[in-house]
Amino acid sequence: MKTDEITVNGVRIGGAEPKEDEDAQLIDLPSGARAEVRKGHGRDLMRAQRAAAGGDASAVIFALIAELTRVDGRKIVYEDVLEMDLADVMALQAEVIGENFDRPPQRASQASFNPDSQSRS
């Protein structure tokens, strides 16, 4: 195995850094840092769930932020997200959830029962 193929928790530890993701969103965080949030895949969610071993939904979101985000050009880890300013975390959370968890359109609700619409005898 080449050193540029070795990763730990999805983070490349040897060789050149991968090129920027063309589909990534660039956002300016409230702290002034610049974040790049790439589109997520199933493997990213799997890694995030493993990192948040307790299964807490909030922890999974934080771990997913770490999987998908680079801040000022460097990869971050779960613990980095825990130490970020709240405003930055909220901005990243909105970006990750908005991009990766688009909800399908709501179905039109069934017509509700209206007793006045019934014919009277």
mmCIF file of C-alpha atoms in Angstrom:
data_model
loop_
_atom_site.group_PDB
_atom_site.id
_atom_site.type_symbol
_atom_site.label_atom_id
_atom_site.label_comp_id
_atom_site.label_asym_id
_atom_site.label_seq_id
_atom_site.Cartn_x
_atom_site.Cartn_y
_atom_site.Cartn_z
ATOM 1 C CA MET A 1 0.000 0.000 0.000
ATOM 2 C CA LYS A 2 1.313 3.425 -0.937
ATOM 3 C CA THR A 3 1.621 6.042 1.780
ATOM 4 C CA ASP A 4 -0.769 8.339 -0.089
ATOM 5 C CA GLU A 5 -3.494 5.668 0.217
ATOM 6 C CA ILE A 6 -3.384 5.380 4.018
ATOM 7 C CA THR A 7 -6.284 6.972 5.856
ATOM 8 C CA VAL A 8 -7.347 7.054 9.483
ATOM 9 C CA ASN A 9 -11.060 7.644 9.995
ATOM 10 C CA GLY A 10 -11.267 8.848 6.425
ATOM 11 C CA VAL A 11 -8.451 11.403 6.792
ATOM 12 C CA ARG A 12 -5.503 10.920 4.446
ATOM 13 C CA ILE A 13 -2.304 10.755 6.529
ATOM 14 C CA GLY A 14 0.321 10.530 3.804
ATOM 15 C CA GLY A 15 0.983 11.954 0.375
ATOM 16 C CA ALA A 16 -0.733 14.824 -1.342
ATOM 17 C CA GLU A 17 -4.033 16.169 -0.133
ATOM 18 C CA PRO A 18 -6.976 15.407 -2.395
ATOM 19 C CA LYS A 19 -8.170 18.133 -4.758
ATOM 20 C CA GLU A 20 -11.031 20.334 -3.674
ATOM 21 C CA ASP A 21 -14.437 18.819 -4.275
ATOM 22 C CA GLU A 22 -16.086 20.613 -7.179
ATOM 23 C CA ASP A 23 -19.515 20.190 -5.566
ATOM 24 C CA ALA A 24 -18.395 21.578 -2.205
ATOM 25 C CA GLN A 25 -20.021 24.694 -0.812
ATOM 26 C CA LEU A 26 -17.727 27.458 0.401
ATOM 27 C CA ILE A 27 -19.071 29.418 3.330
ATOM 28 C CA ASP A 28 -17.656 32.211 5.434
ATOM 29 C CA LEU A 29 -18.152 31.351 9.087
ATOM 30 C CA PRO A 30 -19.136 34.015 11.645
ATOM 31 C CA SER A 31 -15.651 33.721 13.206
ATOM 32 C CA GLY A 32 -14.071 34.770 9.910
ATOM 33 C CA ALA A 33 -12.819 31.291 9.023
ATOM 34 C CA ARG A 34 -13.651 29.854 5.618
ATOM 35 C CA ALA A 35 -15.254 26.413 5.429
ATOM 36 C CA GLU A 36 -15.645 24.009 2.560
ATOM 37 C CA VAL A 37 -18.513 21.560 3.007
ATOM 38 C CA ARG A 38 -18.668 18.740 0.486
ATOM 39 C CA LYS A 39 -21.676 16.679 -0.474
ATOM 40 C CA GLY A 40 -22.069 13.646 1.766
ATOM 41 C CA HIS A 41 -22.346 9.972 0.937
ATOM 42 C CA GLY A 42 -23.481 6.914 2.844
ATOM 43 C CA ARG A 43 -19.911 6.103 3.906
ATOM 44 C CA ASP A 44 -19.688 9.526 5.570
ATOM 45 C CA LEU A 45 -22.789 8.840 7.640
ATOM 46 C CA MET A 46 -21.433 5.398 8.547
ATOM 47 C CA ARG A 47 -18.156 6.935 9.772
ATOM 48 C CA ALA A 48 -20.053 9.601 11.701
ATOM 49 C CA GLN A 49 -22.217 6.984 13.402
ATOM 50 C CA ARG A 50 -19.116 5.020 14.383
ATOM 51 C CA ALA A 51 -17.443 8.163 15.756
ATOM 52 C CA ALA A 52 -20.547 8.896 17.833
ATOM 53 C CA ALA A 53 -20.632 5.434 19.362
ATOM 54 C CA GLY A 54 -23.417 6.288 21.807
ATOM 55 C CA GLY A 55 -25.848 6.887 18.977
ATOM 56 C CA ASP A 56 -26.835 10.355 20.194
ATOM 57 C CA ALA A 57 -28.324 12.187 17.203
ATOM 58 C CA SER A 58 -26.549 15.443 18.066
ATOM 59 C CA ALA A 59 -23.202 13.661 18.281
ATOM 60 C CA VAL A 60 -23.812 12.043 14.889
ATOM 61 C CA ILE A 61 -24.456 15.472 13.345
ATOM 62 C CA PHE A 62 -21.250 16.850 14.888
ATOM 63 C CA ALA A 63 -19.302 13.847 13.598
ATOM 64 C CA LEU A 64 -20.888 14.280 10.170
ATOM 65 C CA ILE A 65 -19.839 17.939 10.141
ATOM 66 C CA ALA A 66 -16.283 16.772 10.813
ATOM 67 C CA GLU A 67 -16.475 14.194 7.996
ATOM 68 C CA LEU A 68 -17.691 16.681 5.394
ATOM 69 C CA THR A 69 -15.905 19.898 6.319
ATOM 70 C CA ARG A 70 -12.512 21.499 5.838
ATOM 71 C CA VAL A 71 -11.865 24.772 7.672
ATOM 72 C CA ASP A 72 -9.262 27.159 6.295
ATOM 73 C CA GLY A 73 -8.052 24.355 4.038
ATOM 74 C CA ARG A 74 -7.500 21.727 6.715
ATOM 75 C CA LYS A 75 -9.498 18.635 7.602
ATOM 76 C CA ILE A 76 -11.187 18.761 10.989
ATOM 77 C CA VAL A 77 -12.150 16.043 13.461
ATOM 78 C CA TYR A 78 -15.073 15.607 15.847
ATOM 79 C CA GLU A 79 -13.203 17.196 18.750
ATOM 80 C CA ASP A 80 -12.533 20.297 16.630
ATOM 81 C CA VAL A 81 -16.272 20.734 16.136
ATOM 82 C CA LEU A 82 -16.804 20.475 19.903
ATOM 83 C CA GLU A 83 -14.325 23.321 20.464
ATOM 84 C CA MET A 84 -15.669 25.668 17.752
ATOM 85 C CA ASP A 85 -17.605 28.834 18.476
ATOM 86 C CA LEU A 86 -21.304 28.096 18.680
ATOM 87 C CA ALA A 87 -22.119 30.417 15.776
ATOM 88 C CA ASP A 88 -19.678 28.502 13.533
ATOM 89 C CA VAL A 89 -21.139 25.150 14.603
ATOM 90 C CA MET A 90 -24.668 26.381 13.903
ATOM 91 C CA ALA A 91 -23.660 27.639 10.445
ATOM 92 C CA LEU A 92 -21.971 24.331 9.610
ATOM 93 C CA GLN A 93 -24.879 22.340 10.978
ATOM 94 C CA ALA A 94 -27.328 24.285 8.804
ATOM 95 C CA GLU A 95 -25.115 23.705 5.761
ATOM 96 C CA VAL A 96 -24.672 19.974 6.390
ATOM 97 C CA ILE A 97 -28.298 19.312 7.225
ATOM 98 C CA GLY A 98 -29.596 21.522 4.423
ATOM 99 C CA GLU A 99 -27.385 19.934 1.775
ATOM 100 C CA ASN A 100 -27.602 16.319 2.809
ATOM 101 C CA PHE A 101 -31.004 15.928 4.385
ATOM 102 C CA ASP A 102 -33.346 17.559 1.896
ATOM 103 C CA ARG A 103 -36.819 16.452 2.762
ATOM 104 C CA PRO A 104 -39.067 15.098 0.021
ATOM 105 C CA PRO A 105 -42.022 17.313 -0.815
ATOM 106 C CA GLN A 106 -44.958 16.883 1.539
ATOM 107 C CA ARG A 107 -47.866 14.947 0.136
ATOM 108 C CA ALA A 108 -51.107 16.820 -0.080
ATOM 109 C CA SER A 109 -53.133 15.921 2.975
ATOM 110 C CA GLN A 110 -56.261 13.876 2.626
ATOM 111 C CA ALA A 111 -59.428 15.894 2.463
ATOM 112 C CA SER A 112 -60.639 16.270 5.998
ATOM 113 C CA PHE A 113 -64.100 15.200 7.017
ATOM 114 C CA ASN A 114 -66.459 18.105 7.119
ATOM 115 C CA PRO A 115 -69.920 17.280 8.466
ATOM 116 C CA ASP A 116 -71.403 20.329 6.707
ATOM 117 C CA SER A 117 -70.483 18.850 3.354
ATOM 118 C CA GLN A 118 -72.620 15.763 3.987
ATOM 119 C CA SER A 119 -76.055 15.721 2.448
ATOM 120 C CA ARG A 120 -78.800 16.059 4.996
ATOM 121 C CA SER A 121 -81.916 13.982 4.940
#
